mmCIF file of C-alpha atoms and ligand atoms in Angstrom:
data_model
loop_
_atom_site.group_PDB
_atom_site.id
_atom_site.type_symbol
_atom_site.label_atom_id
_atom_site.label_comp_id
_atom_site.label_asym_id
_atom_site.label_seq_id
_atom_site.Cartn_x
_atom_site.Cartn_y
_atom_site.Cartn_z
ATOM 1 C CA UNK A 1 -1.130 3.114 17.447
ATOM 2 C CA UNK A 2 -1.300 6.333 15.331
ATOM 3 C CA UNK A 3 -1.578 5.625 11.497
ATOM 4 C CA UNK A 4 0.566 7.124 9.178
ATOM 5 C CA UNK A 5 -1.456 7.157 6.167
ATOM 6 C CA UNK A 6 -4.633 6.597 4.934
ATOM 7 C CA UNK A 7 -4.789 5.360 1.326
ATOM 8 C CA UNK A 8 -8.363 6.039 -0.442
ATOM 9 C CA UNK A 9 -8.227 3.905 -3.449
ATOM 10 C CA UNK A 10 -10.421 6.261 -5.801
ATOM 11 C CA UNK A 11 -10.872 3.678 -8.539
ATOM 12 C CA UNK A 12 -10.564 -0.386 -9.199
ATOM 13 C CA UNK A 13 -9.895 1.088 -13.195
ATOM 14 C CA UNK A 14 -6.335 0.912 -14.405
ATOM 15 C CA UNK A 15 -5.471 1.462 -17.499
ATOM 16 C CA UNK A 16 -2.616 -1.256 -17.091
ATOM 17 C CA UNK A 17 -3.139 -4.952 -16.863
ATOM 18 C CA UNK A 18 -0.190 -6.145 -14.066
ATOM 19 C CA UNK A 19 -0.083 -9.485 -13.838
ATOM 20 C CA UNK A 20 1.157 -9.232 -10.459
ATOM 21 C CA UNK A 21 -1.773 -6.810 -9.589
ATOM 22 C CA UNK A 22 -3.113 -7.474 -5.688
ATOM 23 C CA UNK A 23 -6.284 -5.322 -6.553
ATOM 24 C CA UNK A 24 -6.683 -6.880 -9.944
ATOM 25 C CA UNK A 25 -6.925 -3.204 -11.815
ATOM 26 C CA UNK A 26 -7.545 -3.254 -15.363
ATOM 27 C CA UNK A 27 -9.335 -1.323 -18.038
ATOM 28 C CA UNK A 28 -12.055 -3.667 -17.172
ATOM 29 C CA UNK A 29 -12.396 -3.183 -13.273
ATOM 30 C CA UNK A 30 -15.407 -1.639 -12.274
ATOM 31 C CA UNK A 31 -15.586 0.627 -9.283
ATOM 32 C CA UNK A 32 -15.163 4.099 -8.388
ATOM 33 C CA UNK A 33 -15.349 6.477 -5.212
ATOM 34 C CA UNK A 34 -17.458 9.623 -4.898
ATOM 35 C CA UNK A 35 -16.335 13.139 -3.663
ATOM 36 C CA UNK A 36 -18.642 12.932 -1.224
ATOM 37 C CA UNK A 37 -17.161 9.454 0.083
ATOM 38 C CA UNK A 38 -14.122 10.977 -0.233
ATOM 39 C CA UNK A 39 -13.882 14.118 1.532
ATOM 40 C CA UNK A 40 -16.183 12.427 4.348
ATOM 41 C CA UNK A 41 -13.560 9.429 4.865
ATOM 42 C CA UNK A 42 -10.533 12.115 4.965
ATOM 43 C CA UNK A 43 -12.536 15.134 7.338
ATOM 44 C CA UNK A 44 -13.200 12.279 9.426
ATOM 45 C CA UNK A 45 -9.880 9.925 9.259
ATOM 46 C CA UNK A 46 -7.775 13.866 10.128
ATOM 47 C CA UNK A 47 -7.343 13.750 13.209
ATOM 48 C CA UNK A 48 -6.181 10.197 13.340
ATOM 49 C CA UNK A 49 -3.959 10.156 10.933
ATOM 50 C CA UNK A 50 -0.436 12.026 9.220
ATOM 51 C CA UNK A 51 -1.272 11.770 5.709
ATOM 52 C CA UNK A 52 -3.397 10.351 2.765
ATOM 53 C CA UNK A 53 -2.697 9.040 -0.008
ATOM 54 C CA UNK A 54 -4.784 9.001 -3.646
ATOM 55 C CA UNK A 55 -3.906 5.595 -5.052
ATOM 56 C CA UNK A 56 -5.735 3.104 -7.189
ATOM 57 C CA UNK A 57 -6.180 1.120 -9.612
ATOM 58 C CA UNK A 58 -4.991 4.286 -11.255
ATOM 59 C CA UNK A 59 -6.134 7.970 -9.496
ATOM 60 C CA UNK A 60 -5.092 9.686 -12.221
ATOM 61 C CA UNK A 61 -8.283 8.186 -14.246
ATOM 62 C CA UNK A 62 -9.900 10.823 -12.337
ATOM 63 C CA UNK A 63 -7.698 13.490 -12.228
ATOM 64 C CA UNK A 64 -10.395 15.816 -11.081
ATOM 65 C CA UNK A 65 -11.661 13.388 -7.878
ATOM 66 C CA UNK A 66 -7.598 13.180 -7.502
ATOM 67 C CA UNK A 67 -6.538 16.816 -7.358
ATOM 68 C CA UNK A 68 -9.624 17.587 -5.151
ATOM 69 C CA UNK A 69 -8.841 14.853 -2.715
ATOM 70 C CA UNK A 70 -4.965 16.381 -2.764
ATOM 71 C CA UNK A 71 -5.933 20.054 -2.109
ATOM 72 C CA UNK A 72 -8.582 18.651 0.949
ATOM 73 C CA UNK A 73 -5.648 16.707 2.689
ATOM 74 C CA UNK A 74 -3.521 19.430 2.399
ATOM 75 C CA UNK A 75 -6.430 22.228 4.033
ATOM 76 C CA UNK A 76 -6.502 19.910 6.535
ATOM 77 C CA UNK A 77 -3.006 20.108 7.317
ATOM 78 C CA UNK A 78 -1.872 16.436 6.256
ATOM 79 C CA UNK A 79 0.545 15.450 4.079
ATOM 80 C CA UNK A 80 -0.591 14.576 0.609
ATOM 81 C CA UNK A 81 0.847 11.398 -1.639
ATOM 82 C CA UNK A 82 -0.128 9.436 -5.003
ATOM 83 C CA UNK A 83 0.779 6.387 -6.278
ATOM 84 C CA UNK A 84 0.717 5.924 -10.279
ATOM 85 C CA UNK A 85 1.515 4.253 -12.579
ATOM 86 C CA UNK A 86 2.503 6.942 -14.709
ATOM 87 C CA UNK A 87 0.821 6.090 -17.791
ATOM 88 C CA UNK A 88 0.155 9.806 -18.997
ATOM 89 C CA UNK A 89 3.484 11.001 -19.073
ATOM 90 C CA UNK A 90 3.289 9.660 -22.825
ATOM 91 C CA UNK A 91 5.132 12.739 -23.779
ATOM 92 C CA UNK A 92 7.233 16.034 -22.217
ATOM 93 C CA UNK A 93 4.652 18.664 -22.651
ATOM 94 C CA UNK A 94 1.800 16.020 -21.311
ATOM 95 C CA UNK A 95 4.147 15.174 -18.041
ATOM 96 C CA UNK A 96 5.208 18.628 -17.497
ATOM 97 C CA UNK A 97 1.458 19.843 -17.165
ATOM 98 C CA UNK A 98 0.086 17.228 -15.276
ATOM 99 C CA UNK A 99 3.234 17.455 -12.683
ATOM 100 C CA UNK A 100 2.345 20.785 -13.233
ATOM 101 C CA UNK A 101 -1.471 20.397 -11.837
ATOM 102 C CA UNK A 102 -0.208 18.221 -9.190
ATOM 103 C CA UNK A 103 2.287 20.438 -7.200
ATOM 104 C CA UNK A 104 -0.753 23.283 -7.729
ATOM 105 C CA UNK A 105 -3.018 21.163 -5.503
ATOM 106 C CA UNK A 106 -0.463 20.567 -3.087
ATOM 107 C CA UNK A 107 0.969 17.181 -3.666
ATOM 108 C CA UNK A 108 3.702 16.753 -1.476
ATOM 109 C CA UNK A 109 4.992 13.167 -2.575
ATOM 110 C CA UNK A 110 4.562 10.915 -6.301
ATOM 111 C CA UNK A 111 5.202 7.076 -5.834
ATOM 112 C CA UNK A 112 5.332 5.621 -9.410
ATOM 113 C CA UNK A 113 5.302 2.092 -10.076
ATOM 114 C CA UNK A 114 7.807 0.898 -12.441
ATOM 115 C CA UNK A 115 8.397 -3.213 -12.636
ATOM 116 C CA UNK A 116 8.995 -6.429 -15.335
ATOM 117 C CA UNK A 117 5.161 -6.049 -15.047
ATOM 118 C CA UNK A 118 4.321 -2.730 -16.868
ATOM 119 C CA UNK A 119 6.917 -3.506 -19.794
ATOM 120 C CA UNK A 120 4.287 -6.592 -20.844
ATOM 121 C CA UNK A 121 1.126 -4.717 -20.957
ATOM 122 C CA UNK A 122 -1.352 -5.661 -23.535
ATOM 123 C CA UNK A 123 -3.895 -2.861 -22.680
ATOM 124 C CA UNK A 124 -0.944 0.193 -22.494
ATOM 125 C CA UNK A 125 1.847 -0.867 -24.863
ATOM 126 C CA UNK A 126 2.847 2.386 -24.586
ATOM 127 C CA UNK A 127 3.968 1.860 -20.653
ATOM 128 C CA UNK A 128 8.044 1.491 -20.342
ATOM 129 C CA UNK A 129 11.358 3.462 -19.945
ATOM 130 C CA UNK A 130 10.324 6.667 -21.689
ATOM 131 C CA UNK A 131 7.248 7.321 -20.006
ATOM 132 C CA UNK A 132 8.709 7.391 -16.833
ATOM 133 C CA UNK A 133 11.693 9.195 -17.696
ATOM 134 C CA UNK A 134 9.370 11.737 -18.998
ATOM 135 C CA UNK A 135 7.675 11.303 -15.596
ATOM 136 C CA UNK A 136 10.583 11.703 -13.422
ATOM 137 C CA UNK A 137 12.546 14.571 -15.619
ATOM 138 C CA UNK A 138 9.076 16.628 -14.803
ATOM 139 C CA UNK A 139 9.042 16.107 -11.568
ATOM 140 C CA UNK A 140 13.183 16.783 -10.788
ATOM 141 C CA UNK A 141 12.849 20.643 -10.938
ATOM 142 C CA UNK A 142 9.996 20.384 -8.260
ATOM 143 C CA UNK A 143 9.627 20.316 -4.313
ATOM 144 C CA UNK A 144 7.814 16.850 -4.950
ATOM 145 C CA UNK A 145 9.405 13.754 -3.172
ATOM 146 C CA UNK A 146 9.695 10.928 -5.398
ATOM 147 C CA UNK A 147 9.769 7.365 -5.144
ATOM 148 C CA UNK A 148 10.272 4.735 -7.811
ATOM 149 C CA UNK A 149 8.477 1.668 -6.645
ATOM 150 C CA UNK A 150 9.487 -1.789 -7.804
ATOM 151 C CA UNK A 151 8.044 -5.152 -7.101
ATOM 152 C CA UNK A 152 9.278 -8.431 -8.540
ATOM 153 C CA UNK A 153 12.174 -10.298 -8.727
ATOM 154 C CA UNK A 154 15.775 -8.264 -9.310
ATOM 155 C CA UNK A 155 17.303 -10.171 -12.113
ATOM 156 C CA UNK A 156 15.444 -8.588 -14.398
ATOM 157 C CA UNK A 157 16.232 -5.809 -16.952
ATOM 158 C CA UNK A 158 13.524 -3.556 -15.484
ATOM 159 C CA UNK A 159 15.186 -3.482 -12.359
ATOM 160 C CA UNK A 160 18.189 -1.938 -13.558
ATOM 161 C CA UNK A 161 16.080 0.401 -15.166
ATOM 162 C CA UNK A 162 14.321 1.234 -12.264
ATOM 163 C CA UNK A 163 17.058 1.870 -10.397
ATOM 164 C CA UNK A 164 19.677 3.441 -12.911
ATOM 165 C CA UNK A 165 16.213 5.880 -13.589
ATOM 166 C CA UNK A 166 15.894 6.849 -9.584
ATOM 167 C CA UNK A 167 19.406 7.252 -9.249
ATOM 168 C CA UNK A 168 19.469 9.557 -12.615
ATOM 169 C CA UNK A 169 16.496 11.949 -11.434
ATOM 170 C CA UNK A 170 17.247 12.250 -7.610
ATOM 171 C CA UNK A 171 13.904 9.261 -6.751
ATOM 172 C CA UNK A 172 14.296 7.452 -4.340
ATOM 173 C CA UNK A 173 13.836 3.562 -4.855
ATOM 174 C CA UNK A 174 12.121 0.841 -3.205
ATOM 175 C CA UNK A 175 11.678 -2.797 -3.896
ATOM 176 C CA UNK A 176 9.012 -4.878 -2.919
ATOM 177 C CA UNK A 177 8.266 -8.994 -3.343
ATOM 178 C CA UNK A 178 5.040 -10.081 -5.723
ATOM 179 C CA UNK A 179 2.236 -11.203 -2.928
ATOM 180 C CA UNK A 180 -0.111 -14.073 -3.565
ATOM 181 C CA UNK A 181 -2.782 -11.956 -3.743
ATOM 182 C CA UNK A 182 -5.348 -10.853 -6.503
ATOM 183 C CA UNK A 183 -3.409 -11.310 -9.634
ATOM 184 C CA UNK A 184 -0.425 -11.897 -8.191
ATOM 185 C CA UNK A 185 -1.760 -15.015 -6.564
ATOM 186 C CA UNK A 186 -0.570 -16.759 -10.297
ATOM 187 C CA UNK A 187 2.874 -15.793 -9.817
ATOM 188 C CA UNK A 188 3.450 -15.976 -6.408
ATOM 189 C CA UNK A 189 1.802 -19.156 -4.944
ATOM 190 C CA UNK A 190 3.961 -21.637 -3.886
ATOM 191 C CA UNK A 191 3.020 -25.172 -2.585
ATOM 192 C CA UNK A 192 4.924 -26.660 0.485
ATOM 193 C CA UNK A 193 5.960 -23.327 1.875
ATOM 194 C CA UNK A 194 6.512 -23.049 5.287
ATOM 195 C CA UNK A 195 6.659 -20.608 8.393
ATOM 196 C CA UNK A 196 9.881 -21.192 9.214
ATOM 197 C CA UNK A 197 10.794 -19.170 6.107
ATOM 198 C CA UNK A 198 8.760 -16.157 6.997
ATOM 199 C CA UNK A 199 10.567 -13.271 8.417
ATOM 200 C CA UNK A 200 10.168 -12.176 11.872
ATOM 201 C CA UNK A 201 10.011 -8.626 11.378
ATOM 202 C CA UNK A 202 7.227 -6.285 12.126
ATOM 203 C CA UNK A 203 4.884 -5.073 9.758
ATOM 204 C CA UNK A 204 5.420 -1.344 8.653
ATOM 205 C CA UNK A 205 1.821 -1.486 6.783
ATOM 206 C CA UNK A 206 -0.590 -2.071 9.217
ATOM 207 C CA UNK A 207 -0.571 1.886 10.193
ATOM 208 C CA UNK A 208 -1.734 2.549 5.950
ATOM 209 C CA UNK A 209 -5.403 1.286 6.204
ATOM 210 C CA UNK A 210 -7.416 1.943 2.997
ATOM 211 C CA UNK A 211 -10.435 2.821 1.972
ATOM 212 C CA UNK A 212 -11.511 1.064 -1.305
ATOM 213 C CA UNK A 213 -13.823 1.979 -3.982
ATOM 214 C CA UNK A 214 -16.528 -0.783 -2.525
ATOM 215 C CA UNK A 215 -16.704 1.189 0.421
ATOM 216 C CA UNK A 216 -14.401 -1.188 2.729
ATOM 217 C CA UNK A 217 -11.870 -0.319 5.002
ATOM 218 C CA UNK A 218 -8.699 -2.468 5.803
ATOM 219 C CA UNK A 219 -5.717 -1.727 8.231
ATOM 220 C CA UNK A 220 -3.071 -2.338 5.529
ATOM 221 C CA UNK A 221 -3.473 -0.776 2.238
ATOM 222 C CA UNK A 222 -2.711 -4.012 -0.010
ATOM 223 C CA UNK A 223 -3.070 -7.744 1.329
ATOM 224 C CA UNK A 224 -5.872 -7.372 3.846
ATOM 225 C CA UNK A 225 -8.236 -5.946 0.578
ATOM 226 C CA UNK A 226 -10.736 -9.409 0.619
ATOM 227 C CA UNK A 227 -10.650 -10.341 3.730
ATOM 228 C CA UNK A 228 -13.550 -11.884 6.160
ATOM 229 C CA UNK A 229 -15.937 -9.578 7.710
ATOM 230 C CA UNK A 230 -15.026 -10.759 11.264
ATOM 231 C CA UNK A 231 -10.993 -10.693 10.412
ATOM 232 C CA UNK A 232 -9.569 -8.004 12.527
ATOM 233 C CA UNK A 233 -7.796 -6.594 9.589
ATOM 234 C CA UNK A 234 -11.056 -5.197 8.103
ATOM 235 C CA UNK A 235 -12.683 -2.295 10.273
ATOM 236 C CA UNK A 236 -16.123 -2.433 10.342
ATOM 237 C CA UNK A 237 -17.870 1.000 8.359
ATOM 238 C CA UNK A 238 -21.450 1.660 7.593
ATOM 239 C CA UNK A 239 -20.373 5.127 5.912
ATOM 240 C CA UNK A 240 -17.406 7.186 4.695
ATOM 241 C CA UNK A 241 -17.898 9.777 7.774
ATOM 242 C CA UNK A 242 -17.466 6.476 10.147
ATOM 243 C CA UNK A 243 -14.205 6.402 8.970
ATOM 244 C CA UNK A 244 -12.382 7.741 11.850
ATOM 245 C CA UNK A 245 -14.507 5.783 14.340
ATOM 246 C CA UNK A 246 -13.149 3.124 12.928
ATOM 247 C CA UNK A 247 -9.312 3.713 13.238
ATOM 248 C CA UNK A 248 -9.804 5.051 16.462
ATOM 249 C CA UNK A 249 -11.625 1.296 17.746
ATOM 250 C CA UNK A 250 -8.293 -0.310 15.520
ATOM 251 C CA UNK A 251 -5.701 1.678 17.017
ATOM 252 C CA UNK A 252 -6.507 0.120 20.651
ATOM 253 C CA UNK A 253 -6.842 -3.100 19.105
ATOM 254 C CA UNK A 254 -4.371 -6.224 20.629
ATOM 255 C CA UNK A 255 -3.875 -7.527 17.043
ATOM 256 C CA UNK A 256 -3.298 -4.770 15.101
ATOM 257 C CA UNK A 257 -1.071 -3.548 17.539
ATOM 258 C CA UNK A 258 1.053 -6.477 17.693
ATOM 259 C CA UNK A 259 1.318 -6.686 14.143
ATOM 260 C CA UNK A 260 2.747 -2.959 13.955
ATOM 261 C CA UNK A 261 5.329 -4.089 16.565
ATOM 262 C CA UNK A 262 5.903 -7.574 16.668
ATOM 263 C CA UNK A 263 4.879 -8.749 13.059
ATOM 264 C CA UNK A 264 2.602 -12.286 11.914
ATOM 265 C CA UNK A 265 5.802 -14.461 12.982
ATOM 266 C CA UNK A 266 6.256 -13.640 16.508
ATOM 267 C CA UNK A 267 2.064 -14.001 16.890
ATOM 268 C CA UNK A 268 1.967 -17.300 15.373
ATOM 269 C CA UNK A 269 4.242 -18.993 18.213
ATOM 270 C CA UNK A 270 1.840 -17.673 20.472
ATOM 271 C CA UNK A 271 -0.284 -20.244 18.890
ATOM 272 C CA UNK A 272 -1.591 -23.450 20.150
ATOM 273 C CA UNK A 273 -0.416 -26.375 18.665
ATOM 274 C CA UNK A 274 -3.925 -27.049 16.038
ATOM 275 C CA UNK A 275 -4.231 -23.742 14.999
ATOM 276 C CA UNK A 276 -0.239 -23.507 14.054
ATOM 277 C CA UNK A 277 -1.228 -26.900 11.731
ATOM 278 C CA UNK A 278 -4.242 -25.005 10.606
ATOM 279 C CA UNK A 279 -2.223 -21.988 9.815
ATOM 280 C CA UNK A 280 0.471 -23.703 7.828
ATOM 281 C CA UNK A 281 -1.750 -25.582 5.682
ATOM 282 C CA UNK A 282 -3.073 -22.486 4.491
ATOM 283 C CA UNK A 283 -0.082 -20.757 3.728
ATOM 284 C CA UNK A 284 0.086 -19.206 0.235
ATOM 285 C CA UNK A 285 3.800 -18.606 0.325
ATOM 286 C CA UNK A 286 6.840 -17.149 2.348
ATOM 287 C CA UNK A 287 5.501 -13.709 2.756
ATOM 288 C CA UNK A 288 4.618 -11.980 5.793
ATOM 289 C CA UNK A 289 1.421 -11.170 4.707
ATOM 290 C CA UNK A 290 0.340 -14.996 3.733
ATOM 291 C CA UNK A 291 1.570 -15.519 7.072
ATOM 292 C CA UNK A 292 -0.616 -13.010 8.165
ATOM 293 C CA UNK A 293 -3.508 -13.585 6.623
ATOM 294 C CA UNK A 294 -3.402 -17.346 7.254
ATOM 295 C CA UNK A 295 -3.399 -16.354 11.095
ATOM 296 C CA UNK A 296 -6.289 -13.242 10.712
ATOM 297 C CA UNK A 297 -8.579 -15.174 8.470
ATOM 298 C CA UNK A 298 -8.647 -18.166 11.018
ATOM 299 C CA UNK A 299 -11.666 -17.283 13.613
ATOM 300 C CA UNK A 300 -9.983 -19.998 15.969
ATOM 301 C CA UNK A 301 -6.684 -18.027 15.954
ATOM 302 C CA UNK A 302 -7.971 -14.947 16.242
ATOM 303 C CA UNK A 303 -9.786 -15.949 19.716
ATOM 304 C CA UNK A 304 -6.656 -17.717 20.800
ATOM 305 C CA UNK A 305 -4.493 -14.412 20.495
ATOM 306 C CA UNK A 306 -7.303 -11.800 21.500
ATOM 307 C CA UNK A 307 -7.051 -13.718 25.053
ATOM 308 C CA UNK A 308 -3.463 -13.810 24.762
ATOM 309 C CA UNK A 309 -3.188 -10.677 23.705
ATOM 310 C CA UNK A 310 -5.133 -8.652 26.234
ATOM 311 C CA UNK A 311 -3.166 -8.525 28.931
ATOM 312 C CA UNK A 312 -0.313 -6.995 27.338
ATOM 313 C CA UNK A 313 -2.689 -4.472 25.194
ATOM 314 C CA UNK A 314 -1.950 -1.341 27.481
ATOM 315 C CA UNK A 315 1.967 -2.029 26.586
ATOM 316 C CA UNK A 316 1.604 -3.142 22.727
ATOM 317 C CA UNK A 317 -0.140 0.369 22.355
ATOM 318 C CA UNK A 318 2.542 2.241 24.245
ATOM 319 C CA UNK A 319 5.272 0.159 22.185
ATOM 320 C CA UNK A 320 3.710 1.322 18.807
ATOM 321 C CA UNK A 321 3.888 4.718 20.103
ATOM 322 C CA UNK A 322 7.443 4.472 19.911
ATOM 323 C CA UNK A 323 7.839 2.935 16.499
ATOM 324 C CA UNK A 324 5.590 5.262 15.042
ATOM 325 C CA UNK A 325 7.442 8.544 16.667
ATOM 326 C CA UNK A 326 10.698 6.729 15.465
ATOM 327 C CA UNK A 327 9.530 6.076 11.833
ATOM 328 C CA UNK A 328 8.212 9.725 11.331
ATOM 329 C CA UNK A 329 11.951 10.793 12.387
ATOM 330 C CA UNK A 330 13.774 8.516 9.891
ATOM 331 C CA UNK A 331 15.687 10.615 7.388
ATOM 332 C CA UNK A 332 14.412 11.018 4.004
ATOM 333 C CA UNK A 333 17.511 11.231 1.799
ATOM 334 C CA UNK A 334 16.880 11.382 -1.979
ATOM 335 C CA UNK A 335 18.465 8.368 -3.629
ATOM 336 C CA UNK A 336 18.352 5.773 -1.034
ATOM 337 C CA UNK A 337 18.156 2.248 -2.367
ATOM 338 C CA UNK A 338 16.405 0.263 0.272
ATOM 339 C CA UNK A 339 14.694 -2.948 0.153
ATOM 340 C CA UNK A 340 11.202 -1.103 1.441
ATOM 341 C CA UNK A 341 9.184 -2.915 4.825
ATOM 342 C CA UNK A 342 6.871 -0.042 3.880
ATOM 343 C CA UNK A 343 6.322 -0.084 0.268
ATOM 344 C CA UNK A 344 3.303 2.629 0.117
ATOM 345 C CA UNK A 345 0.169 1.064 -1.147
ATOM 346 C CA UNK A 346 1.593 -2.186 -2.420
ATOM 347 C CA UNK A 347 -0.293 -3.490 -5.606
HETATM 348 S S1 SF4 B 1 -0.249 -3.045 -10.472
HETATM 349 FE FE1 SF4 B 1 -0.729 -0.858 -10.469
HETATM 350 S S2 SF4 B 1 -0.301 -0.193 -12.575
HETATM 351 FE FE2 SF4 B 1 -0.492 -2.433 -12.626
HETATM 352 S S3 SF4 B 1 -2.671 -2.892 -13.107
HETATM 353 FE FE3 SF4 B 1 -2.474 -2.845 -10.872
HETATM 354 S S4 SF4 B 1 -2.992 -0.740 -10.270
HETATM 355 FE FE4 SF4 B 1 -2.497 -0.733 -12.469
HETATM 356 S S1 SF4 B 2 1.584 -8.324 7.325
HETATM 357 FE FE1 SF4 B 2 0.725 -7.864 5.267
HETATM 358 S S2 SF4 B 2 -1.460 -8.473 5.391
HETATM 359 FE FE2 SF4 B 2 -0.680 -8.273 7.516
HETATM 360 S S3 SF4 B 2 -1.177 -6.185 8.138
HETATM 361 FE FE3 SF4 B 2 0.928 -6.188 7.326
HETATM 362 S S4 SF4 B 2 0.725 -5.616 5.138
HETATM 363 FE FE4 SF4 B 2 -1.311 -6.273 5.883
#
């Protein structure tokens, strides 16, 4: 499997307080990445994957570690994207010149979060509509791509704001379920869930792996973040240069592999009957990912599908060959309002 992006997550601090946050960011979070991590996790992660992305907590805390990590990718020939939350477009002139900055290093693509969840903040009252119309009218008379990322349920007035705001500036939108995960674990948790209603789909994640600010690397850049040392969703690393090691080992990996192709539901019937009972009592919700990590944090599982698994590793790999040529040829029209498998660095 080739991965598509590799999200560094340059700081835990956010000025926001989410209460749906997976990576539980706040003005209080503690945790930052060096340059030299940095630029030694992206020389090394080139040549194994198509882009990186700065994300967070919120990059743009460190706008100098940001636009540095931006202008590397981009030397190195990769395609360069943030995700933010857009807090400093507090006014015009502010958004203009940080848009401004951004384009300069050679941002190619600005993912800004916009949910229910940002118009409650007690930290940044200041976080709603305006800033991120100021946000997206600075970034309409650029070459940038832009996203508007939701996440959270659609009967909300947010949502129409979200999406009346993408349509307005030319964004495109994508919406994305709260995960029981970090924060979001409050909101999201629900008791008595059940496989059956998990989706059989693929995962479109798994090929995003992250580095965080702790100096971990995961295959997914959201739900994997805290999970067991021996779960094959975390890549082993003793330093940022090992980076690319790493993905190389993961990308001929059963698991990961049949994740990218076959996705958590299809893997779980290839379970034996305890594990499947183990599995469901641990279920946090509906989601994929609980699914997911109910089946990758289980050591007994994991055994059970690396022997299953095996045989057919030569044609998993060659399978998510194909998806992965496929996804990098999908159109990219401007205002397309889809429900997103691949919501970029979900938090
Ligand atoms: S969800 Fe995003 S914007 Fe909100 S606290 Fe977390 S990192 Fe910050
Ligand atoms: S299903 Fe969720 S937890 Fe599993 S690899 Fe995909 S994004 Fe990560």
């Amino acid at each position: 499997m080739r991965y598509n992006t590799l999200a560094v997550h340059i700081t835990n601090r956010c000025p926001l307080t989410c209460a749906h946050c997976i990576t539980d960011s706040s003005p209080r979070a503690r945790g930052d990445l060096s340059w030299e991590q940095v630029e030694a996790a992206v020389r090394s992660a080139a040549a194994y994957v198509d882009g990186v992305c700065v994300t967070g907590g919120e990059p743009m805390l460190l706008p100098e570690l940001a636009l540095a990590s931006i202008e590397l990718t981009r030397s190195l020939g990769l395609r360069s994207s943030m995700v933010t939350s857009g807090y400093w477009a507090r006014d015009d002139n502010r958004a203009t010149e940080i848009v401004r900055r951004l384009t300069a290093s050679g941002l190619d693509k600005l993912a800004v979060s916009f949910d229910q969840y940002h118009l409650v903040q007690p930290t940044a009252p200041y976080v709603g509509e305006t800033t991120l119309h100021h946000l997206l009218s600075a970034s309409s008379g650029t070459d940038l791509e832009m996203v508007v990322q939701y996440c959270g349920p659609q009967d909300h007035d947010a949502y129409d704001i979200a999406t009346k705001s993408a349509h307005r500036f030319g964004a495109r939108f994508e919406a994305a379920e709260v995960l029981p995960f970090g924060r979001g674990i409050q909101l999201a948790r629900r008791r008595g869930a059940t496989v059956d209603e998990v989706p059989e789909t693929a995962c479109g994640v798994v090929g995003r792996p992250v580095l965080t600010p702790e100096g971990d690397l995961y295959t997914c850049c959201g739900p994997a973040r805290g999970a067991p040392p021996d779960s094959p969703l975390r890549l082993p690393l003793g330093r940022a240069d090992d980076v690319g090691d790493a993905l190389s080992v993961a990308s001929r990996d059963p698991i990961i592999n049949a994740l990218y192709v076959r996705g958590p539901r299809r893997m779980f019937n290839m379970l034996s009957d305890p594990a499947r009972q183990r599995i469901s009592a641990n279920l946090l919700n509906g989601s994929m990912c609980s699914l997911c990590r109910a089946i990758t944090d289980d050591p007994g599982a994991v055994v059970e599908l690396r022997a299953a698994l095996t045989p057919l590793a030569l044609q998993l790999v060659a399978q998510a060959g194909v998806v992965h040529v496929r996804a990098s040829d999908r159109p990219n029209p401007t205002t397309a309002f889809t429900k997103s498998e691949e919501n970029e660095c979900l938090r």
